Structures are given as structure tokens and as C-alpha cells.
mmCIF file of C-alpha atoms in Angstrom:
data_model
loop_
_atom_site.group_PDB
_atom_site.id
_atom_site.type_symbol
_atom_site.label_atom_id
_atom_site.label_comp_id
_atom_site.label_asym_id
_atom_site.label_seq_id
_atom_site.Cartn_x
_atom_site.Cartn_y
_atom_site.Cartn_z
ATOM 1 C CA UNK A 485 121.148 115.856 100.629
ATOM 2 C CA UNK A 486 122.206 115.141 96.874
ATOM 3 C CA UNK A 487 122.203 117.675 94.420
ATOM 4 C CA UNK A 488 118.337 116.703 92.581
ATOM 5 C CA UNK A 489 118.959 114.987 88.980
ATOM 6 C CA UNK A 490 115.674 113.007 89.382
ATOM 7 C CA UNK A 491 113.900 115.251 86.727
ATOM 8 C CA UNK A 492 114.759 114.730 82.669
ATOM 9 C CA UNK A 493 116.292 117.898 82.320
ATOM 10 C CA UNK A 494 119.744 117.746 82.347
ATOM 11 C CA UNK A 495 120.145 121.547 81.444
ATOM 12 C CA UNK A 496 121.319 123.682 83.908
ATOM 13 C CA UNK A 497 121.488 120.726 86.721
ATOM 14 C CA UNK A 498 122.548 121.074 90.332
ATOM 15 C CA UNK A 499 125.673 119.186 91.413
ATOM 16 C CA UNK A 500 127.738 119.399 94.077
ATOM 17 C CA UNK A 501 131.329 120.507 93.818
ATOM 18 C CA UNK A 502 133.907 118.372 93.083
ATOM 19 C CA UNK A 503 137.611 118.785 93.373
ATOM 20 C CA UNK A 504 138.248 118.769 89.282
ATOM 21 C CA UNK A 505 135.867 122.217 89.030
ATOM 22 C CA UNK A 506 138.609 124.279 89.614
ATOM 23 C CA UNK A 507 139.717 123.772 85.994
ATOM 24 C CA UNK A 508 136.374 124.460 84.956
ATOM 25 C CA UNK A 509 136.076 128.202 85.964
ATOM 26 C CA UNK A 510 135.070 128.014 89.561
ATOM 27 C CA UNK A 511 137.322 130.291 90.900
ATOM 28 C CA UNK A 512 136.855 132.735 87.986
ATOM 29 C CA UNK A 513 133.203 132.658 88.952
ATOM 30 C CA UNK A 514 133.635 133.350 92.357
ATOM 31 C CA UNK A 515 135.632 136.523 91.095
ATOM 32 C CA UNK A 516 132.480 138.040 90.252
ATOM 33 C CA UNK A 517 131.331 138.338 93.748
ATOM 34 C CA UNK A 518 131.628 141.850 95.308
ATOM 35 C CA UNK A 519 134.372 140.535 97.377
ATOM 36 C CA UNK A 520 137.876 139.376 97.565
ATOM 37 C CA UNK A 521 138.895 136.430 95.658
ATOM 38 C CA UNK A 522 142.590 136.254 94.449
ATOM 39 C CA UNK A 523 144.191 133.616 92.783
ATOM 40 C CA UNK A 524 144.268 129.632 94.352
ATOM 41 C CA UNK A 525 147.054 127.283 93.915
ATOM 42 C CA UNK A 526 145.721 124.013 92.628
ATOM 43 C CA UNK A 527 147.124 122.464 95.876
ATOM 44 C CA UNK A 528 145.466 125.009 98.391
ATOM 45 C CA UNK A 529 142.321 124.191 96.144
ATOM 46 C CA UNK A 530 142.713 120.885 96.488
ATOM 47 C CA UNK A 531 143.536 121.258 100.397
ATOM 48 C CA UNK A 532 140.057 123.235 100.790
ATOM 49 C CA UNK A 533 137.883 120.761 98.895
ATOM 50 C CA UNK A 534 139.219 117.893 100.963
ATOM 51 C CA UNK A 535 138.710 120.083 104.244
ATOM 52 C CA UNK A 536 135.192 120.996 103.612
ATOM 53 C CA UNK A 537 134.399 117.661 102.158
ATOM 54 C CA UNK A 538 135.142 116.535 105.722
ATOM 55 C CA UNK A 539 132.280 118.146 107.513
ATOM 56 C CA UNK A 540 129.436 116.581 104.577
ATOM 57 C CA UNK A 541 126.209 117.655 104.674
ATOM 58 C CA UNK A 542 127.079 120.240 107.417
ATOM 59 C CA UNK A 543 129.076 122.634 104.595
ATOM 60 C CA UNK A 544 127.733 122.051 101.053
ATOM 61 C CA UNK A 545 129.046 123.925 97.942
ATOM 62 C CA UNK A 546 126.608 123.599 94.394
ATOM 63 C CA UNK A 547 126.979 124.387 91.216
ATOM 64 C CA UNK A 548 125.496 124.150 87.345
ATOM 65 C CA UNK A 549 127.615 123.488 84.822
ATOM 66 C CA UNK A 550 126.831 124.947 81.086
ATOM 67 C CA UNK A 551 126.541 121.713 79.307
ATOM 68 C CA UNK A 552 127.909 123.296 76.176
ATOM 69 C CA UNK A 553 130.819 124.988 77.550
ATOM 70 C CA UNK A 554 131.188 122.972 80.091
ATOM 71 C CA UNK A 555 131.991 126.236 82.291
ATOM 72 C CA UNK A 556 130.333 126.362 86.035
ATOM 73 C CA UNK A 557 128.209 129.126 85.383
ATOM 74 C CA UNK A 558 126.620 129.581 89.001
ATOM 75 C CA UNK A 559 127.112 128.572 92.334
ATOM 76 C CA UNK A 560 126.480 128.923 96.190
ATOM 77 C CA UNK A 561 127.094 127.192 99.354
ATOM 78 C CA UNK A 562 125.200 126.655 102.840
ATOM 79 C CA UNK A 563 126.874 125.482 105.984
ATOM 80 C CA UNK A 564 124.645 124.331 109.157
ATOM 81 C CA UNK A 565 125.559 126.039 112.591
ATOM 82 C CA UNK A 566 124.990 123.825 115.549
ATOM 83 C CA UNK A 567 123.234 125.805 118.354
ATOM 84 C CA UNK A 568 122.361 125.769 122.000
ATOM 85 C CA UNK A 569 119.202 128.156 121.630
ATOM 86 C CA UNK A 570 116.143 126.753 119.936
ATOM 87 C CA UNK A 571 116.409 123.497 121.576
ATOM 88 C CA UNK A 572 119.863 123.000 120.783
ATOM 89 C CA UNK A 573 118.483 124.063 117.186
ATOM 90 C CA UNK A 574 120.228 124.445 113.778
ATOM 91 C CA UNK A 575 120.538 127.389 111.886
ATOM 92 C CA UNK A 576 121.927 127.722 107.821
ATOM 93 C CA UNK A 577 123.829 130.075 106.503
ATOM 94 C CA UNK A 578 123.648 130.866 102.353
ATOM 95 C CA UNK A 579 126.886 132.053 100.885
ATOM 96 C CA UNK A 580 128.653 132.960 97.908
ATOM 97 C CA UNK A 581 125.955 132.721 95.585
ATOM 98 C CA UNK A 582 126.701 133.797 91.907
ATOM 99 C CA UNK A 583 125.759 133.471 88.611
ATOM 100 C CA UNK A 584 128.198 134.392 85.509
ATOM 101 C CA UNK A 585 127.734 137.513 84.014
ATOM 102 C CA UNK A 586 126.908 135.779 81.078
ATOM 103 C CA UNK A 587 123.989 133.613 82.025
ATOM 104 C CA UNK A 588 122.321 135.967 84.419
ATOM 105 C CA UNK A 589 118.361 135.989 83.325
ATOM 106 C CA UNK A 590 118.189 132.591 83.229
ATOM 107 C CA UNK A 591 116.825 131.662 86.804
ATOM 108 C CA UNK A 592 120.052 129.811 87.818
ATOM 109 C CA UNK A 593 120.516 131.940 90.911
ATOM 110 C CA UNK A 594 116.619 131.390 91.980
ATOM 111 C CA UNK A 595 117.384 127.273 91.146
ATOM 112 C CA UNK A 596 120.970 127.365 93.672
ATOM 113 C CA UNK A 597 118.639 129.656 96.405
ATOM 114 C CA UNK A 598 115.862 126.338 96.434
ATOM 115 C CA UNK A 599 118.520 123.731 96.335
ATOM 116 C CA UNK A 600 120.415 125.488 99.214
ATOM 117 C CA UNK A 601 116.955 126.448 101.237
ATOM 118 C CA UNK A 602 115.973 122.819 100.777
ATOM 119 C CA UNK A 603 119.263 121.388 101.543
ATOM 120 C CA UNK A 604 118.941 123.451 105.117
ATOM 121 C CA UNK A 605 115.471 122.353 105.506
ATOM 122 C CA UNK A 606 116.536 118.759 105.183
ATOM 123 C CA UNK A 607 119.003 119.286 107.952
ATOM 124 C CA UNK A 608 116.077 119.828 110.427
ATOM 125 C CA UNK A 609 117.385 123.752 110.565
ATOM 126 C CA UNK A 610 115.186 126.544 111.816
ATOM 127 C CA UNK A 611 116.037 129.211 109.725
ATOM 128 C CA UNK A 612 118.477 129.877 106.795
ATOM 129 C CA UNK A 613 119.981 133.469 106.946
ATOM 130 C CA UNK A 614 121.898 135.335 104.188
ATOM 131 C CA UNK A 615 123.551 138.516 104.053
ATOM 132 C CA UNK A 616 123.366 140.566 100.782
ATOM 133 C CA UNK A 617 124.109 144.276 99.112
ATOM 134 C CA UNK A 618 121.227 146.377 98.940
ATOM 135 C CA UNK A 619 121.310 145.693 95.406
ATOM 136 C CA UNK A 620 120.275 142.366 95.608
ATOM 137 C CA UNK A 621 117.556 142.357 97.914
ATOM 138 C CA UNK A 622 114.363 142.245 95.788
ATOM 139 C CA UNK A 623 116.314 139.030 94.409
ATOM 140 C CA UNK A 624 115.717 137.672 97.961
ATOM 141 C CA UNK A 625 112.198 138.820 98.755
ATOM 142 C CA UNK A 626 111.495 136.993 95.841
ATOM 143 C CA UNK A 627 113.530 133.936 97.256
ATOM 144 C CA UNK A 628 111.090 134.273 100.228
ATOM 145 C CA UNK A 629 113.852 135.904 102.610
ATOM 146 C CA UNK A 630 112.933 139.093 104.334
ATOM 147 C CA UNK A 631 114.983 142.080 105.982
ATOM 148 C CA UNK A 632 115.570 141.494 109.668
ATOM 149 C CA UNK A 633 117.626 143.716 111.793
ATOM 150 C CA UNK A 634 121.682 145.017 110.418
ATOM 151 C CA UNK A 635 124.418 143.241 109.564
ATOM 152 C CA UNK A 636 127.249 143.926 111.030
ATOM 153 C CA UNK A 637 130.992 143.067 110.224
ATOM 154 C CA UNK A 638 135.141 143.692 111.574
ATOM 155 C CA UNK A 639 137.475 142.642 108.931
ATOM 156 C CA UNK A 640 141.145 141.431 110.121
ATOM 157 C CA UNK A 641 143.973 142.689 108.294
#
């Protein structure tokens, strides 16, 4: 699935990451997640984008661009897990979504949930599942996701 440009509006549009965003702030944006994100070499940047481009629609990364600035200002990504439950069913995961400090208010984060949920719906998946600070969740509910049963994680050193 293609990011949609169909509409007039080119503010705020969807696109899919491309290898030259790293120069326009990506990795700064994906600083403001609540989670480790250190610096990236241009060449292990470069190395990542190729991987990931490898698996297509299976692992897609979007952003918006500020057509002023020409900053990315939000993003988020959904990869597709193949399954042997649900009649060898799909299931999407939504990760990484944020939105810059700066242009939080703006609906950005609502538009990259749709485009992802949509993406995952287009892959014939069953369900799309997120995980999310407490913090966030009336963000979500509003997305149309629901609470369902704990999250659990191990980290590796």
C-alpha cells in the first residue's frame, strides 16, 4: 500500500520513508520516544533502510514532512507477522509512532494511526496490536484500539 496523495492537500502528507530522511530529522524525531535511541551512522542508516526495504509491504515506516521546514515532523511504522493460528492468519504490529514536540495538536499522530491501520487492513491482517504508556491510552481508544490483557517484556543487556 502507497502512502495516500490522491487528495489536494499536500499539507501534512503521508509518505513512506526514504533513505535521504535521515538528514531531515528522522532520527532526532525518533529521540522523542520514551525509549532508547542513540546516535546512527549514516552507513548503519543506510544499511537499515535497505534491510527493511527488503521485506516491502510486510515492514512499512511513514512519515509527514513539514512542508515549510522541510523537517519529518511525525512518524510510525507497522510490520505484518505471518501466523499459523487464524487460518494461517496475519497479525500487524504499530510501532514507533511520534509526533514532534512541536506540532503535537495538529492530528498528525491520529493521520499516521489510519494510514498504518489501513495499511494492515490491506494486508488481509486480523488484527493490528500496539503497545503504549498509560499515558497515551485515551490517544488509542480514540484510534479505536482497546485494552486487552498485559504487556509483558525481558530486555537483553
Amino acid at each position: 500500500m502507497q502512502a495516500d496523495n490522491s487528495n489536494n492537500d499536500q499539507t501534512n502528507k503521508i509518505r513512506w520513508l526514504e533513505i535521504t530522511y535521515k538528514s531531515k530529522g528522522f532520527i532526532e524525531l525518533l529521540r522523542q520516544l520514551m525509549t532508547v535511541c542513540d546516535s546512527v551512522l549514516d552507513k548503519d542508516f543506510e544499511d537499515r533502510f535497505r534491510e527493511l526495504a527488503c521485506e516491502g509491504d510486510d515492514h512499512v515506516i511513514c512519515v509527514i514532512e513539514d512542508n515549510d521546514t522541510g523537517k519529518i515532523i511525525a512518524t510510525g511504522s507497522v510490520f505484518i507477522e505471518k501466523k499459523f493460528v487464524r487460518n494461517c492468519g496475519k497479525a500487524a504490529h504499530i510501532e514507533d509512532v511520534v509526533v514532534d514536540a512541536d506540532a503535537r495538536g495538529m492530528q498528525l499522530g491520529k493521520k499516521i494511526i489510519v494510514f498504518l491501520i489501513e495499511h494492515a487492513q490491506s494486508m488481509g491482517c486480523y488484527k493490528v496490536i500496539l503497545d503504549c504508556s498509560a499515558h497515551y491510552k485515551a490517544f488509542y481508544e480514540k484510534c479505536g484500539f482497546k485494552q486487552k490483557e498485559i504487556q509483558m517484556v525481558k530486555y537483553f543487556p
